[in-house]
Tab-separated table of C-alpha atoms in Angstrom:
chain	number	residue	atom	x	y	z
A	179	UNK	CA	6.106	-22.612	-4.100
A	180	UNK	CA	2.412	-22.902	-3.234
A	181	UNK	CA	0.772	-20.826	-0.577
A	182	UNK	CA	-1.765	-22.297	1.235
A	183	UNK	CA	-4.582	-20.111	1.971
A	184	UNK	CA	-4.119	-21.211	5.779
A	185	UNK	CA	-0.462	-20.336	5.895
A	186	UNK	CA	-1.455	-17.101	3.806
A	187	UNK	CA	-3.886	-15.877	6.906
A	188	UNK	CA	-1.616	-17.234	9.597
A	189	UNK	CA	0.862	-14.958	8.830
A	190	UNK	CA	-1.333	-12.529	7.735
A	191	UNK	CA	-2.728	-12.334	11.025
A	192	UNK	CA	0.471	-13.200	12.743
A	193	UNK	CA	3.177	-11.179	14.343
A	194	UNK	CA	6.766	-10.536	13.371
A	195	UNK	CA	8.893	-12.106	16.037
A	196	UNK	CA	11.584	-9.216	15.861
A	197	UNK	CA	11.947	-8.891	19.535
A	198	UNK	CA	10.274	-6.992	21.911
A	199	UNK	CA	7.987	-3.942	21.300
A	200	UNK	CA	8.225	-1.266	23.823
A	201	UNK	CA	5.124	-0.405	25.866
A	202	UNK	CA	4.034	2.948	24.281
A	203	UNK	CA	1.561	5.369	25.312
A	204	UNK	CA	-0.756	8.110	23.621
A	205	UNK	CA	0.517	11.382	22.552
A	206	UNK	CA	-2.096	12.658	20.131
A	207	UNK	CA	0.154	14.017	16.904
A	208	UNK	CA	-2.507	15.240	14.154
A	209	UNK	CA	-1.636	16.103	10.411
A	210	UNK	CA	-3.996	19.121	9.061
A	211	UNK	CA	-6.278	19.608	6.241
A	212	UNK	CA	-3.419	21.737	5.083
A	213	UNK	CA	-0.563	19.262	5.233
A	214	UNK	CA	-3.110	17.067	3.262
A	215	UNK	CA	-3.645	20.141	0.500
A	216	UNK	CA	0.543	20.678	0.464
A	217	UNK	CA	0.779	16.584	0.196
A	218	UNK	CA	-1.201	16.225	-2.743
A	219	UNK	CA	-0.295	19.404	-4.720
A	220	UNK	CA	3.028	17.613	-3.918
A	221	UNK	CA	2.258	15.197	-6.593
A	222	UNK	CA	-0.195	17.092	-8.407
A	223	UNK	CA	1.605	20.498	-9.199
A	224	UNK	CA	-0.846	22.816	-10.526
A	225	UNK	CA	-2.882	20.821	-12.574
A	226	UNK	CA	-6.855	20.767	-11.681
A	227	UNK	CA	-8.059	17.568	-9.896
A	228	UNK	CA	-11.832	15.678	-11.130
A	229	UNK	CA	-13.789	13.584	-9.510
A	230	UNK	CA	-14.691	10.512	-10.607
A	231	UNK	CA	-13.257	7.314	-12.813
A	232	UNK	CA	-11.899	6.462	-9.303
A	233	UNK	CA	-13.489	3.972	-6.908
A	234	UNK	CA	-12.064	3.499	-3.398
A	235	UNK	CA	-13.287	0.976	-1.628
A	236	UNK	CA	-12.577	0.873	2.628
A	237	UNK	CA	-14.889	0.095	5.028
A	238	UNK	CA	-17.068	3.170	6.430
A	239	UNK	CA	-17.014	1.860	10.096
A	240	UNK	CA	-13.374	0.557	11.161
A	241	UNK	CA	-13.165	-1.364	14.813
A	242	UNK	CA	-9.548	-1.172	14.844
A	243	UNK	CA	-7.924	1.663	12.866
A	244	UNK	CA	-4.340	-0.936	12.777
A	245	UNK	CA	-4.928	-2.555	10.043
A	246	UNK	CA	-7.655	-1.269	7.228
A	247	UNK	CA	-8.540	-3.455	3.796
A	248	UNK	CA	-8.138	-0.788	1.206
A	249	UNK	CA	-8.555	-0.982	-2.238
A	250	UNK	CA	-8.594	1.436	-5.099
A	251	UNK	CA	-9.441	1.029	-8.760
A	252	UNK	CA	-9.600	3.313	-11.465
A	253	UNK	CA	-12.021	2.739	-14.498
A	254	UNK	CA	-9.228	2.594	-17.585
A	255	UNK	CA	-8.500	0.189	-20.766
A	256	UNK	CA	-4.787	0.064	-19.971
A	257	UNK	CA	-3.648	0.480	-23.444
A	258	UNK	CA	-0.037	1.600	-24.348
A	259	UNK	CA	-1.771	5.184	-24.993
A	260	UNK	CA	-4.625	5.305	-22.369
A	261	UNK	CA	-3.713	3.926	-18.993
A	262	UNK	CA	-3.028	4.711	-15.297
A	263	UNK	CA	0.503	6.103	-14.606
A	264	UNK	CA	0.309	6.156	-10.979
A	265	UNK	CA	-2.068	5.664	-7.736
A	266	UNK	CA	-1.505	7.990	-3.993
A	267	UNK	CA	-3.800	7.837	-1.508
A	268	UNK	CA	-4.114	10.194	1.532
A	269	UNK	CA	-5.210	11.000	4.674
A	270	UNK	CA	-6.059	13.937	6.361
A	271	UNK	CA	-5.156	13.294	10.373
A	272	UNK	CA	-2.748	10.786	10.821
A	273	UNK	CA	1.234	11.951	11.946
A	274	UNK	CA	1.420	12.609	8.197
A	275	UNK	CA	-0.770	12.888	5.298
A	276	UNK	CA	0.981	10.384	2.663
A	277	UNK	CA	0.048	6.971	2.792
A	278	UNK	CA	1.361	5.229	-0.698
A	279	UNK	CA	1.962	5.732	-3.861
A	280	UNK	CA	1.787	2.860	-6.509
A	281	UNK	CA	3.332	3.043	-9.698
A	282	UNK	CA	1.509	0.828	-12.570
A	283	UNK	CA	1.918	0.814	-16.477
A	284	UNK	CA	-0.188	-0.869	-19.468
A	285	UNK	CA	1.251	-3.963	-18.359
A	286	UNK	CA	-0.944	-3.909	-15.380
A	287	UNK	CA	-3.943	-5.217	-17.676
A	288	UNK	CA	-6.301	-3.483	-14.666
A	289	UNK	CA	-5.593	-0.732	-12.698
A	290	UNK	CA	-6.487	-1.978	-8.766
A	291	UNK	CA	-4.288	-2.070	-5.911
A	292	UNK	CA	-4.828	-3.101	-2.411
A	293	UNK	CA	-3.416	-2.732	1.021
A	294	UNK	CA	-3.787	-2.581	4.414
A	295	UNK	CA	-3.211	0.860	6.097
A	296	UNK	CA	-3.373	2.515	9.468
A	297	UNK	CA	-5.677	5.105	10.815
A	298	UNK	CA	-5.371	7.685	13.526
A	299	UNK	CA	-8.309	9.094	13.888
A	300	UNK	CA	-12.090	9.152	12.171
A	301	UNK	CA	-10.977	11.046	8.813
A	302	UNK	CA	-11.049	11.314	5.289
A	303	UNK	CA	-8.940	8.909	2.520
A	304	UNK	CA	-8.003	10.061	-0.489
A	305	UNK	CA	-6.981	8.467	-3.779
A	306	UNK	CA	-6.093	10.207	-6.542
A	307	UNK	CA	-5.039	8.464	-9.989
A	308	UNK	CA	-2.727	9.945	-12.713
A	309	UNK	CA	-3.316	8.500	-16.343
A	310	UNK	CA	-1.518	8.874	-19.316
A	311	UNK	CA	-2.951	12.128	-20.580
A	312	UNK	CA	-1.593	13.875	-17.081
A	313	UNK	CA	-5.185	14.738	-15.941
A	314	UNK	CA	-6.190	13.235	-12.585
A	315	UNK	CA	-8.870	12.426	-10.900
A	316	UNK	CA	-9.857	11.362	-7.103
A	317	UNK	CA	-12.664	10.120	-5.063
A	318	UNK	CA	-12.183	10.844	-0.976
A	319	UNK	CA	-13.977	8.882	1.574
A	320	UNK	CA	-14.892	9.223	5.147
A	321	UNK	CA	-13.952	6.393	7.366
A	322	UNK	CA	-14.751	6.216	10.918
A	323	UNK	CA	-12.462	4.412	13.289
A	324	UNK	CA	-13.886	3.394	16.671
A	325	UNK	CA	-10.189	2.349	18.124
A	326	UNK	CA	-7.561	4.870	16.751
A	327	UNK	CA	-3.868	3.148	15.619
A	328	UNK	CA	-0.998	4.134	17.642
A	329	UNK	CA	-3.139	4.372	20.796
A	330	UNK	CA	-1.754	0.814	22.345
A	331	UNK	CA	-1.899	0.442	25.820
A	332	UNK	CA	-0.753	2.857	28.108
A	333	UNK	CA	1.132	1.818	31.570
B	281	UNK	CA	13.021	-13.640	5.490
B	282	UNK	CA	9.056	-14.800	5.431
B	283	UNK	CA	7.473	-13.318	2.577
B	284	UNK	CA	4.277	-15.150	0.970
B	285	UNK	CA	3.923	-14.751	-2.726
B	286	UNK	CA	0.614	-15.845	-4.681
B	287	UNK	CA	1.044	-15.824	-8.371
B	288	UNK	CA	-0.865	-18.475	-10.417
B	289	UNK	CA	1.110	-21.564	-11.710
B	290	UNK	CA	-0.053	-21.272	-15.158
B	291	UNK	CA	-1.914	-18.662	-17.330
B	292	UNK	CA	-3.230	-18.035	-20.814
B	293	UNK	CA	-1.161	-15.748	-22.804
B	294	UNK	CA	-2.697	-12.265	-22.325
B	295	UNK	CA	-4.723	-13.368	-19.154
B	296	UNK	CA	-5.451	-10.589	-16.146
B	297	UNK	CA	-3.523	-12.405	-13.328
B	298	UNK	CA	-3.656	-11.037	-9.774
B	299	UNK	CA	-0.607	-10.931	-7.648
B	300	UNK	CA	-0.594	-11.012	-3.695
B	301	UNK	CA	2.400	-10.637	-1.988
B	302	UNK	CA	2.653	-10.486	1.761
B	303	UNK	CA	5.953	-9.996	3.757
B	304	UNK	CA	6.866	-9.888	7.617
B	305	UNK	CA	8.177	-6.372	9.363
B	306	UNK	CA	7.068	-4.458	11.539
B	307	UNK	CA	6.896	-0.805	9.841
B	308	UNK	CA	7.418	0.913	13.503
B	309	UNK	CA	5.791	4.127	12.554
B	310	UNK	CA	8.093	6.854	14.510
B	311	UNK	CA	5.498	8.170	16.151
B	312	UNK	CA	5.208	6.358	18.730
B	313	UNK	CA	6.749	7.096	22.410
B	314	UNK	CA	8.060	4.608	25.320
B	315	UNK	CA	6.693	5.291	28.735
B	316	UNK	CA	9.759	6.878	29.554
B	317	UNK	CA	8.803	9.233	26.631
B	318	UNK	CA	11.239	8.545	24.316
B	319	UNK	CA	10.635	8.292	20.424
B	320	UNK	CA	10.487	4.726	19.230
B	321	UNK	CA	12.539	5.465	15.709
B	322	UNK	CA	11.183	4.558	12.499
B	323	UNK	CA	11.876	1.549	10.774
B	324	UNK	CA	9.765	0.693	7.913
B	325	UNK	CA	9.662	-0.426	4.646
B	326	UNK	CA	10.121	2.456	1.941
B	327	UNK	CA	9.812	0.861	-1.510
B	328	UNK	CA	8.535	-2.418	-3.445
B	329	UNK	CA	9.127	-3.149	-6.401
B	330	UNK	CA	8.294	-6.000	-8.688
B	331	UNK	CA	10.157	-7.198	-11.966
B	332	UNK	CA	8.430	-9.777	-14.387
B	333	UNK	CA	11.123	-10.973	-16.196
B	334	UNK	CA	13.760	-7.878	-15.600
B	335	UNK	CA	10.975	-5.562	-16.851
B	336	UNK	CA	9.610	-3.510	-13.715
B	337	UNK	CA	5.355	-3.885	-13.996
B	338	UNK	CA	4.729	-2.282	-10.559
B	339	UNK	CA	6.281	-0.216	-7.988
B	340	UNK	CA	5.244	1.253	-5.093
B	341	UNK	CA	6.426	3.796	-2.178
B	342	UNK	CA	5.115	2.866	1.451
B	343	UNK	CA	4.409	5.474	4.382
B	344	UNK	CA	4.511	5.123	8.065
B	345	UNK	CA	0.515	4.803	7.066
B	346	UNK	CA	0.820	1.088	5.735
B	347	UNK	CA	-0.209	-1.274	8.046
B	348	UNK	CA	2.677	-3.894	9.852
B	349	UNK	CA	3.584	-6.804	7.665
B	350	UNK	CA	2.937	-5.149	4.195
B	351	UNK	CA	-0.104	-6.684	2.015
B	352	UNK	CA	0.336	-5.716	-1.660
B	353	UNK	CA	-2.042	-6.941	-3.956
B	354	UNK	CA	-2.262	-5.933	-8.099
B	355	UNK	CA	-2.166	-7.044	-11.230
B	356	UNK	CA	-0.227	-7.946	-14.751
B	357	UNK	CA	-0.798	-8.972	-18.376
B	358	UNK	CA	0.631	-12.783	-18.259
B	359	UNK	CA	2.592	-12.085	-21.715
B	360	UNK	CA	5.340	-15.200	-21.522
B	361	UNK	CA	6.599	-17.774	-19.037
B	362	UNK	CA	9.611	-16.766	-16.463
B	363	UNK	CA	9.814	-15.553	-13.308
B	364	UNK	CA	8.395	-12.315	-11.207
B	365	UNK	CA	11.164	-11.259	-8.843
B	366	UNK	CA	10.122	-8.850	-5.912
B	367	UNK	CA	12.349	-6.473	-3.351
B	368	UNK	CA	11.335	-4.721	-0.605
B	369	UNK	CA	13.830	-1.811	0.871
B	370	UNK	CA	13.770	0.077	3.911
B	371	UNK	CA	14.950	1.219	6.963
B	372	UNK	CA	18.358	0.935	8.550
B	373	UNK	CA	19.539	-0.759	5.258
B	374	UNK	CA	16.414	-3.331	5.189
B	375	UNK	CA	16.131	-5.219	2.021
B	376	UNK	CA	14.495	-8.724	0.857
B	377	UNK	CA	14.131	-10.407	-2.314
B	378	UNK	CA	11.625	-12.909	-2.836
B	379	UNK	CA	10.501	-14.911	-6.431
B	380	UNK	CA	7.650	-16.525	-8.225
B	381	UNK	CA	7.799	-18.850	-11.603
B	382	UNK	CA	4.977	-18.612	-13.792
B	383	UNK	CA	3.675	-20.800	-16.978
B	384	UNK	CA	2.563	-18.870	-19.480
B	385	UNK	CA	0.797	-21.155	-22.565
């Protein structure tokens, strides 16, 4: 079945017609550096952490932390013996600090995966990539959001 | 269930393809509070996975952090014709299934 690129971004941009959404207001509900330290030695354990090999691309100014582009690549052949296990990306103030982890194997050909996220707050994203050899490596950025998420109108 | 899928028709053996897959729900993050104060529960989707001929080639786990109607976009080794069968589960016993054909020459 054929998508067309118009019916791709109509839905894309669309919204789910599962009934109505409460009126919410703003209760500011931070996660900490900390909670972002604890989520990533989560996945990490022990081992040491570079930088580098992994490129996250987001956009440095955000209008409307709802819905962010994000996409993260990691510089690797993909072979049976030197490829990317897995991809988990962060964030250090939202409600909590995890915000996906993707799961990829040599028969990924390319290790890039994108999504759309939500941001709290102006605040740093971080992905960190595990390859085959168990080291990892992460790049953070800072991102700054001009209209938080979860801040819809109040009554 | 509306979930778009784009997978190319038709692809040379051992081609890069990229695969876009965008589905409908409204991952209601559990943070959020009516005006009477009360917690609007979570409901989101916690897992997709994608098979390419039974074979899982990508998975992923989803937080309250991934925007509402899930874009997922990545890539596979076309390797033979079939089919690429996808499954999201969540929430409150949430689940959909959705599938792409692909010609591999």
């Amino acid at each position: 079945m054929p998508t067309t690129r118009r019916q791709f971004l109509s839905l894309a941009g669309g919204v789910t017609a599962a009934g109505t959404i409460p009126i919410v207001t703003l209760r500011r509900l931070h996660a900490t550096p900390a909670m972002l330290n604890t989520a990533i030695r989560n996945v990490v354990g022990e081992a040491p952490i570079r930088t580098g090999r992994v490129k996250l691309d987001i956009p440095p100014l955000v209008e409307n932390g709802n819905t962010v582009p994000m996409m993260v690549s990691v510089a690797s052949p993909m072979t049976a013996d030197d490829h990317v296990k897995s991809i988990h990306i962060f964030n250090e103030k939202n409600p909590q600090p995890n915000i996906g982890n993707f799961y990829l194997g040599p028969s990924c050909g390319r290790a890039q995966v994108a999504t759309r996220i939500r941001l709290a707050d102006t605040q740093k994203v971080v992905a960190i990539a595990r390859l085959s050899d168990d080291t990892f490596w992460q790049v953070a950025v800072d991102v700054v959001v001009t209209l938080a998420a979860c801040t819809e109108e109040m009554n | 269930m509306a979930a778009l899928i784009n997978v190319p028709a038709k692809a040379k053996r051992g081609d890069v393809i990229e695969i876009r897959t965008l589905t409908s729900h409204i991952m209601e993050t559990g943070f959020r509070h009516t005006v009477e104060g009360k917690l609007v529960p979570r409901d989101i989707i916690t897992s997709f996975t994608c098979r390419y001929n039974g074979a899982e080639v990508f998975r992923a786990d989803l937080f309250p952090a991934i925007a509402a109607n899930p874009y997922l976009s990545f890539f596979t080794v076309a390797r033979e014709s079939g089919k690429f069968e996808f499954e999201w589960i969540g929430d409150n016993g949430y689940s959909s299934t959705a599938s792409a054909s692909i010609t591999v020459e």
